[in-house]
Coordinates of C-alpha atoms in Angstrom, one line a residue:
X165 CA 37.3 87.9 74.5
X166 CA 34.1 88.7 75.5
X167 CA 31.3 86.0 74.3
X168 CA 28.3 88.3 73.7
X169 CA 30.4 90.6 70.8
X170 CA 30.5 87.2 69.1
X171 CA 29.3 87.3 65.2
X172 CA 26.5 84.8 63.7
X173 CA 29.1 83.9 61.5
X174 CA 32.9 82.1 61.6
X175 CA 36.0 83.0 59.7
X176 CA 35.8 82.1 56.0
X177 CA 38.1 81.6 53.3
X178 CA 38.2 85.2 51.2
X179 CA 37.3 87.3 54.1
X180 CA 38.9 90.5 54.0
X181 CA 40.6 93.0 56.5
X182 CA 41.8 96.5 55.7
X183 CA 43.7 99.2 57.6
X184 CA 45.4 102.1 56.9
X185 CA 48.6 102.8 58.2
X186 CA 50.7 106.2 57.5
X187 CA 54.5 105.8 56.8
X188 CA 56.9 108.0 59.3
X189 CA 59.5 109.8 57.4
X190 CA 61.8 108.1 60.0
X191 CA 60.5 104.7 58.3
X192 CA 63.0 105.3 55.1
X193 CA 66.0 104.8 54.3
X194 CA 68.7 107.0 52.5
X195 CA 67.3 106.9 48.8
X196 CA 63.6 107.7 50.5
X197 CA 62.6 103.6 50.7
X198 CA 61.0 102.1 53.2
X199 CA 63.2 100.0 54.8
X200 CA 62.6 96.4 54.3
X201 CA 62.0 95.7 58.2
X202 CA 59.3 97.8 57.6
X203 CA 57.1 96.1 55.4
X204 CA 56.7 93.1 57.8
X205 CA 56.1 95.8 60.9
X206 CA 53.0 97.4 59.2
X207 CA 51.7 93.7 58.2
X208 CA 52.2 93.3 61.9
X209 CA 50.6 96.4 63.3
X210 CA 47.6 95.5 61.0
X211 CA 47.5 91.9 62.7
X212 CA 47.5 93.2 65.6
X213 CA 44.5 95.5 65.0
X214 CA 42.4 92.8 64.1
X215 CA 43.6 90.6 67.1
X216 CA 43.2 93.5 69.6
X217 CA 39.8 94.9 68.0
X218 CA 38.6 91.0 68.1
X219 CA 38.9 91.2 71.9
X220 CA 41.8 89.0 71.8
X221 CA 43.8 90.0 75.9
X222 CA 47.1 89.1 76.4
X223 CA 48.7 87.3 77.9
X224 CA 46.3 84.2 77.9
X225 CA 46.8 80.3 78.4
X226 CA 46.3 80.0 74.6
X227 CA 46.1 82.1 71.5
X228 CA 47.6 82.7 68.0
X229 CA 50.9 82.9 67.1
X230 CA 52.6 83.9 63.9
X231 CA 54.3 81.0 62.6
X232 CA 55.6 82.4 58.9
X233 CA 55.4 85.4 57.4
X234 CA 56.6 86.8 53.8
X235 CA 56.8 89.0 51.7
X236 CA 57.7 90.0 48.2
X237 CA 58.8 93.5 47.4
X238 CA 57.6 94.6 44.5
X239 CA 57.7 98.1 44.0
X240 CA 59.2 100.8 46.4
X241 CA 57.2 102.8 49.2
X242 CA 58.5 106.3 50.2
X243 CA 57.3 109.0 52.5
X244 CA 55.0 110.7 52.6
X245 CA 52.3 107.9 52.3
X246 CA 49.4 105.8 53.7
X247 CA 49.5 102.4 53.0
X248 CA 46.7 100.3 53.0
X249 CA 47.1 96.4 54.4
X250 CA 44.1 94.0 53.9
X251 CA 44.4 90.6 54.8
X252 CA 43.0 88.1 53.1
X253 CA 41.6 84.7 54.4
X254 CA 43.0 82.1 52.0
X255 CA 43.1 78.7 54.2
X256 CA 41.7 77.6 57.5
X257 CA 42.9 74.1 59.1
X258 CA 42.4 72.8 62.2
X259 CA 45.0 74.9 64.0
X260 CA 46.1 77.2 61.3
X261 CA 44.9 80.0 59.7
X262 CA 46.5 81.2 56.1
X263 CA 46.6 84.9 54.7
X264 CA 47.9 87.0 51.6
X265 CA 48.5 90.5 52.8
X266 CA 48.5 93.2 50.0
X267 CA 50.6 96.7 50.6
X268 CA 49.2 99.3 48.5
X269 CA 49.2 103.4 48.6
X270 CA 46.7 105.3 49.0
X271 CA 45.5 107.1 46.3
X272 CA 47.7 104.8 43.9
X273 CA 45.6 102.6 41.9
X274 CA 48.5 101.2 39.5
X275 CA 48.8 98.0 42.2
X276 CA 50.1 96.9 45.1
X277 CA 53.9 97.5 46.2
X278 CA 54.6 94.3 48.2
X279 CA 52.6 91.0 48.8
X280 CA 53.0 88.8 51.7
X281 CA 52.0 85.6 53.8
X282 CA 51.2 84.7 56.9
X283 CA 50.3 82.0 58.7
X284 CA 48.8 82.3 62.3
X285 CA 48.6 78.7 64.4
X286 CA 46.3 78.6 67.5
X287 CA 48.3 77.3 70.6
X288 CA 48.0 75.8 73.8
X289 CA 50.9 78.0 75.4
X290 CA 50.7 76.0 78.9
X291 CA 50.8 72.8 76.8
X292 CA 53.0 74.3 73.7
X293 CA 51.4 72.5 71.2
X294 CA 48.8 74.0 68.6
X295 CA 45.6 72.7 69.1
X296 CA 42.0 73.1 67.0
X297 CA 40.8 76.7 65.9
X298 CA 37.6 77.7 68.9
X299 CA 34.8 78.5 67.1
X300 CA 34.0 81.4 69.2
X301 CA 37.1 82.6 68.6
X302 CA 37.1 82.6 64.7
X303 CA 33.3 84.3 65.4
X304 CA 35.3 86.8 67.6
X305 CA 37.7 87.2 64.3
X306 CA 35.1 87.3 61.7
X307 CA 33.6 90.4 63.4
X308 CA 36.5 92.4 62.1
X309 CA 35.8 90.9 58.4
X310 CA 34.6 92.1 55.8
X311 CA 32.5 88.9 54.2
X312 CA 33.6 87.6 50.6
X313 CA 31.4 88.3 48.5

């Protein structure tokens, strides 16, 4: 990370995070549905947009880790699409971070078609044990948040 991108402000609860992410035809399966897999891989690719864009270099002595993610499936995705993924910030503890992910369509206001969780837990990989959130590094995360209101 480097220290002079670094926001005035930290992380906060009901910051948001949005990325759009097009479906490969490839991505569905025989009745044009994207595969279930595939839900949790663009909730992943959007993670790691904000990890990378934050400056975040791998590998490192310590760092985030993913330690649950779900998701519930609500309505199907087929190709051809973009799907929008924004985070959103709804718990930060001393080691863990807390998120709902919506999956929506572009273009398609009738709501979103799956909602997730995850949970991301700052670790000590040398020591493996989680260990307290840097500030500089939720400053470094916040730069790629939109502020709640």
């Amino acid at each position: 990370m480097n220290p002079d991108n670094l926001s005035a402000r930290i992380l906060a609860v009901g910051d948001t995070h949005q990325v759009e992410l097009p479906l490969r035809w490839g991505d569905s399966d025989a009745l044009n549905h994207l595969n279930n897999t595939l839900y949790f891989r663009l909730m992943e690719e959007a993670r790691m947009q904000i990890l990378y864009d934050a400056g975040f270099e791998l590998p490192a002595d310590n760092g985030a880790i993913q330690a649950h993610a779900s998701c519930d499936f609500l309505r199907p995705l087929t190709y051809p699409a973009t799907v929008r993924v924004t985070h959103t910030v709804t718990r930060i503890g001393r080691s863990s971070a807390e998120f709902e992910l919506l999956l929506e369509k572009v273009g398609d206001d009738a709501g979103p078609y799956a909602r997730g969780r995850n949970v991301l837990v700052w670790m000590d990989y040398v020591a493996n044990t989680s260990a307290p959130w840097p500030p500089e590094v939720l400053a470094q995360m916040a730069t790629q948040f939109n502020a709640a209101a």
